């Protein structure tokens, strides 16, 4: 805690920064203090941004640093609409390539279609950045290393074990310029030796863990407990129910926070899209189709009566062949026509475009909300 009071402290991420600030505040409170100076604790990215802002105040000719929102819009403009689900991945790949010094050329990005697409997008991003005299956060370490700027007197770096080479090189440069850099690990304490417990089922394990947390909270009061659960995404709902029953039985006070979330495919809006596309391209059971047509995530006209001659399993093409435009809304025929136009082989981006067209015609909520 002394380092937090005496020097500029850097963390690799915002989460650890918040934990250090919280721990420092508790330390000062336990010492009987009621007020204290705010410690200089920053994430490394924030530190780099602050350094660049100061440099640009002295030299306004330097490129503009894009905000996270502006950088996101940059990739949204560059990545084609039919592959817009790759926008975030493209931005992440850009950060990795820049941070790890991977050259954006055919030698590194020509082995797969995805790599070639990213190379084209990255080159377009670089052109736009040059035309607008802008840079992204990933380029900050290299840009700062080229700017004559006095280094801070001292830095305390907490848990800096797996940083990209570009960031490490900048810290090394600061150290070579006279900055005293101390690297530390977060101290951990163990109040009891580890204990192995074996139970019959996974459900029993989760329940025992939830009850164990409840016992600690009741006996120790103001403590924080961390629980690591493998494969949480596939066990999310069961874990939430059991921890809720143990830690929040009345529903009044939520004593736990469950990280992560459920798989995207399990979300109702995406599940409906998948099932509707299967009906458009494949034969599905009658009862499944009936539920789909009344889904709140699809804007489809009601079909009052299905023909008695329909088989137990059918597709939208079978349905439109059995009905005429007096019996069914014309939109079903438009969807069927669009499905028929997709027959054959297509590239991945082509299939994405076809599926989006079908979902748009079907009034799928996610498409209409984003358009």
JSON list of C-alpha atoms in Angstrom, two decimals, residues 232-328:
[
{"chain": "A", "resi": 232, "resn": "UNK", "atom": "CA", "xyz": [-19.66, -21.72, -16.68]},
{"chain": "A", "resi": 233, "resn": "UNK", "atom": "CA", "xyz": [-21.32, -20.79, -19.98]},
{"chain": "A", "resi": 234, "resn": "UNK", "atom": "CA", "xyz": [-22.95, -24.21, -20.32]},
{"chain": "A", "resi": 235, "resn": "UNK", "atom": "CA", "xyz": [-23.87, -24.38, -16.62]},
{"chain": "A", "resi": 236, "resn": "UNK", "atom": "CA", "xyz": [-24.90, -20.76, -16.17]},
{"chain": "A", "resi": 237, "resn": "UNK", "atom": "CA", "xyz": [-28.59, -21.18, -15.33]},
{"chain": "A", "resi": 238, "resn": "UNK", "atom": "CA", "xyz": [-28.07, -24.05, -12.89]},
{"chain": "A", "resi": 239, "resn": "UNK", "atom": "CA", "xyz": [-25.28, -22.20, -11.08]},
{"chain": "A", "resi": 240, "resn": "UNK", "atom": "CA", "xyz": [-27.40, -19.04, -10.89]},
{"chain": "A", "resi": 241, "resn": "UNK", "atom": "CA", "xyz": [-30.34, -20.96, -9.39]},
{"chain": "A", "resi": 242, "resn": "UNK", "atom": "CA", "xyz": [-28.24, -22.72, -6.73]},
{"chain": "A", "resi": 243, "resn": "UNK", "atom": "CA", "xyz": [-26.24, -19.65, -5.69]},
{"chain": "A", "resi": 244, "resn": "UNK", "atom": "CA", "xyz": [-29.43, -17.58, -5.69]},
{"chain": "A", "resi": 245, "resn": "UNK", "atom": "CA", "xyz": [-31.16, -20.08, -3.41]},
{"chain": "A", "resi": 246, "resn": "UNK", "atom": "CA", "xyz": [-28.20, -20.07, -1.00]},
{"chain": "A", "resi": 247, "resn": "UNK", "atom": "CA", "xyz": [-27.20, -16.41, -1.04]},
{"chain": "A", "resi": 248, "resn": "UNK", "atom": "CA", "xyz": [-30.39, -14.62, -2.03]},
{"chain": "A", "resi": 249, "resn": "UNK", "atom": "CA", "xyz": [-33.32, -16.78, -0.85]},
{"chain": "A", "resi": 250, "resn": "UNK", "atom": "CA", "xyz": [-35.70, -13.85, -0.32]},
{"chain": "A", "resi": 251, "resn": "UNK", "atom": "CA", "xyz": [-34.81, -12.02, -3.49]},
{"chain": "A", "resi": 252, "resn": "UNK", "atom": "CA", "xyz": [-34.22, -8.78, -1.54]},
{"chain": "A", "resi": 253, "resn": "UNK", "atom": "CA", "xyz": [-30.42, -8.44, -1.49]},
{"chain": "A", "resi": 254, "resn": "UNK", "atom": "CA", "xyz": [-28.17, -9.80, -4.18]},
{"chain": "A", "resi": 255, "resn": "UNK", "atom": "CA", "xyz": [-25.04, -11.01, -2.39]},
{"chain": "A", "resi": 256, "resn": "UNK", "atom": "CA", "xyz": [-23.26, -12.43, -5.42]},
{"chain": "A", "resi": 257, "resn": "UNK", "atom": "CA", "xyz": [-22.29, -11.43, -8.94]},
{"chain": "A", "resi": 258, "resn": "UNK", "atom": "CA", "xyz": [-22.11, -14.12, -11.60]},
{"chain": "A", "resi": 259, "resn": "UNK", "atom": "CA", "xyz": [-19.58, -13.27, -14.28]},
{"chain": "A", "resi": 260, "resn": "UNK", "atom": "CA", "xyz": [-19.76, -14.27, -17.93]},
{"chain": "A", "resi": 261, "resn": "UNK", "atom": "CA", "xyz": [-23.12, -15.17, -19.38]},
{"chain": "A", "resi": 262, "resn": "UNK", "atom": "CA", "xyz": [-25.00, -17.67, -21.46]},
{"chain": "A", "resi": 263, "resn": "UNK", "atom": "CA", "xyz": [-24.00, -18.73, -24.95]},
{"chain": "A", "resi": 264, "resn": "UNK", "atom": "CA", "xyz": [-25.28, -16.50, -27.73]},
{"chain": "A", "resi": 265, "resn": "UNK", "atom": "CA", "xyz": [-27.02, -19.47, -29.33]},
{"chain": "A", "resi": 266, "resn": "UNK", "atom": "CA", "xyz": [-29.11, -19.89, -26.17]},
{"chain": "A", "resi": 267, "resn": "UNK", "atom": "CA", "xyz": [-30.51, -16.35, -26.31]},
{"chain": "A", "resi": 268, "resn": "UNK", "atom": "CA", "xyz": [-34.14, -16.47, -27.50]},
{"chain": "A", "resi": 269, "resn": "UNK", "atom": "CA", "xyz": [-33.73, -13.91, -30.27]},
{"chain": "A", "resi": 270, "resn": "UNK", "atom": "CA", "xyz": [-30.83, -15.85, -31.83]},
{"chain": "A", "resi": 271, "resn": "UNK", "atom": "CA", "xyz": [-32.45, -19.22, -31.22]},
{"chain": "A", "resi": 272, "resn": "UNK", "atom": "CA", "xyz": [-35.55, -18.09, -33.11]},
{"chain": "A", "resi": 273, "resn": "UNK", "atom": "CA", "xyz": [-33.40, -16.86, -36.03]},
{"chain": "A", "resi": 274, "resn": "UNK", "atom": "CA", "xyz": [-31.66, -20.24, -36.23]},
{"chain": "A", "resi": 275, "resn": "UNK", "atom": "CA", "xyz": [-34.91, -22.20, -36.09]},
{"chain": "A", "resi": 276, "resn": "UNK", "atom": "CA", "xyz": [-36.57, -19.95, -38.68]},
{"chain": "A", "resi": 277, "resn": "UNK", "atom": "CA", "xyz": [-33.69, -20.35, -41.11]},
{"chain": "A", "resi": 278, "resn": "UNK", "atom": "CA", "xyz": [-33.87, -24.12, -40.67]},
{"chain": "A", "resi": 279, "resn": "UNK", "atom": "CA", "xyz": [-37.55, -23.99, -41.58]},
{"chain": "A", "resi": 280, "resn": "UNK", "atom": "CA", "xyz": [-36.79, -21.85, -44.63]},
{"chain": "A", "resi": 281, "resn": "UNK", "atom": "CA", "xyz": [-34.13, -24.24, -45.93]},
{"chain": "A", "resi": 282, "resn": "UNK", "atom": "CA", "xyz": [-35.07, -27.60, -44.36]},
{"chain": "A", "resi": 283, "resn": "UNK", "atom": "CA", "xyz": [-38.17, -29.58, -43.44]},
{"chain": "A", "resi": 284, "resn": "UNK", "atom": "CA", "xyz": [-39.33, -29.06, -39.85]},
{"chain": "A", "resi": 285, "resn": "UNK", "atom": "CA", "xyz": [-42.05, -30.66, -37.65]},
{"chain": "A", "resi": 286, "resn": "UNK", "atom": "CA", "xyz": [-45.52, -29.09, -37.81]},
{"chain": "A", "resi": 287, "resn": "UNK", "atom": "CA", "xyz": [-45.57, -28.12, -34.12]},
{"chain": "A", "resi": 288, "resn": "UNK", "atom": "CA", "xyz": [-42.22, -26.31, -34.43]},
{"chain": "A", "resi": 289, "resn": "UNK", "atom": "CA", "xyz": [-43.49, -24.25, -37.35]},
{"chain": "A", "resi": 290, "resn": "UNK", "atom": "CA", "xyz": [-46.68, -23.29, -35.50]},
{"chain": "A", "resi": 291, "resn": "UNK", "atom": "CA", "xyz": [-44.65, -21.90, -32.60]},
{"chain": "A", "resi": 292, "resn": "UNK", "atom": "CA", "xyz": [-42.30, -20.04, -34.92]},
{"chain": "A", "resi": 293, "resn": "UNK", "atom": "CA", "xyz": [-45.09, -18.19, -36.69]},
{"chain": "A", "resi": 294, "resn": "UNK", "atom": "CA", "xyz": [-46.28, -16.70, -33.39]},
{"chain": "A", "resi": 295, "resn": "UNK", "atom": "CA", "xyz": [-42.82, -15.75, -32.10]},
{"chain": "A", "resi": 296, "resn": "UNK", "atom": "CA", "xyz": [-42.51, -12.14, -30.88]},
{"chain": "A", "resi": 297, "resn": "UNK", "atom": "CA", "xyz": [-39.08, -11.96, -32.55]},
{"chain": "A", "resi": 298, "resn": "UNK", "atom": "CA", "xyz": [-40.54, -12.43, -36.04]},
{"chain": "A", "resi": 299, "resn": "UNK", "atom": "CA", "xyz": [-43.02, -10.10, -37.70]},
{"chain": "A", "resi": 300, "resn": "UNK", "atom": "CA", "xyz": [-45.00, -12.58, -39.78]},
{"chain": "A", "resi": 301, "resn": "UNK", "atom": "CA", "xyz": [-48.67, -12.52, -40.82]},
{"chain": "A", "resi": 302, "resn": "UNK", "atom": "CA", "xyz": [-50.79, -15.16, -39.10]},
{"chain": "A", "resi": 303, "resn": "UNK", "atom": "CA", "xyz": [-51.87, -18.29, -40.95]},
{"chain": "A", "resi": 304, "resn": "UNK", "atom": "CA", "xyz": [-55.30, -19.24, -39.65]},
{"chain": "A", "resi": 305, "resn": "UNK", "atom": "CA", "xyz": [-55.54, -22.70, -41.13]},
{"chain": "A", "resi": 306, "resn": "UNK", "atom": "CA", "xyz": [-52.85, -25.03, -42.39]},
{"chain": "A", "resi": 307, "resn": "UNK", "atom": "CA", "xyz": [-53.82, -27.27, -45.32]},
{"chain": "A", "resi": 308, "resn": "UNK", "atom": "CA", "xyz": [-54.80, -30.78, -44.27]},
{"chain": "A", "resi": 309, "resn": "UNK", "atom": "CA", "xyz": [-52.57, -32.15, -47.03]},
{"chain": "A", "resi": 310, "resn": "UNK", "atom": "CA", "xyz": [-49.39, -30.79, -45.42]},
{"chain": "A", "resi": 311, "resn": "UNK", "atom": "CA", "xyz": [-47.00, -33.58, -44.36]},
{"chain": "A", "resi": 312, "resn": "UNK", "atom": "CA", "xyz": [-45.81, -33.89, -40.75]},
{"chain": "A", "resi": 313, "resn": "UNK", "atom": "CA", "xyz": [-42.53, -32.21, -41.70]},
{"chain": "A", "resi": 314, "resn": "UNK", "atom": "CA", "xyz": [-42.35, -29.43, -44.28]},
{"chain": "A", "resi": 315, "resn": "UNK", "atom": "CA", "xyz": [-40.43, -26.32, -45.32]},
{"chain": "A", "resi": 316, "resn": "UNK", "atom": "CA", "xyz": [-41.58, -22.86, -46.35]},
{"chain": "A", "resi": 317, "resn": "UNK", "atom": "CA", "xyz": [-41.41, -23.98, -49.99]},
{"chain": "A", "resi": 318, "resn": "UNK", "atom": "CA", "xyz": [-43.84, -26.83, -49.27]},
{"chain": "A", "resi": 319, "resn": "UNK", "atom": "CA", "xyz": [-46.14, -24.43, -47.43]},
{"chain": "A", "resi": 320, "resn": "UNK", "atom": "CA", "xyz": [-46.32, -21.90, -50.27]},
{"chain": "A", "resi": 321, "resn": "UNK", "atom": "CA", "xyz": [-46.96, -24.67, -52.82]},
{"chain": "A", "resi": 322, "resn": "UNK", "atom": "CA", "xyz": [-49.96, -25.87, -50.81]},
{"chain": "A", "resi": 323, "resn": "UNK", "atom": "CA", "xyz": [-51.45, -22.40, -50.43]},
{"chain": "A", "resi": 324, "resn": "UNK", "atom": "CA", "xyz": [-52.25, -19.55, -52.80]},
{"chain": "A", "resi": 325, "resn": "UNK", "atom": "CA", "xyz": [-52.02, -15.79, -52.30]},
{"chain": "A", "resi": 326, "resn": "UNK", "atom": "CA", "xyz": [-55.68, -15.61, -51.22]},
{"chain": "A", "resi": 327, "resn": "UNK", "atom": "CA", "xyz": [-54.94, -17.98, -48.33]},
{"chain": "A", "resi": 328, "resn": "UNK", "atom": "CA", "xyz": [-51.56, -16.65, -47.23]}
]
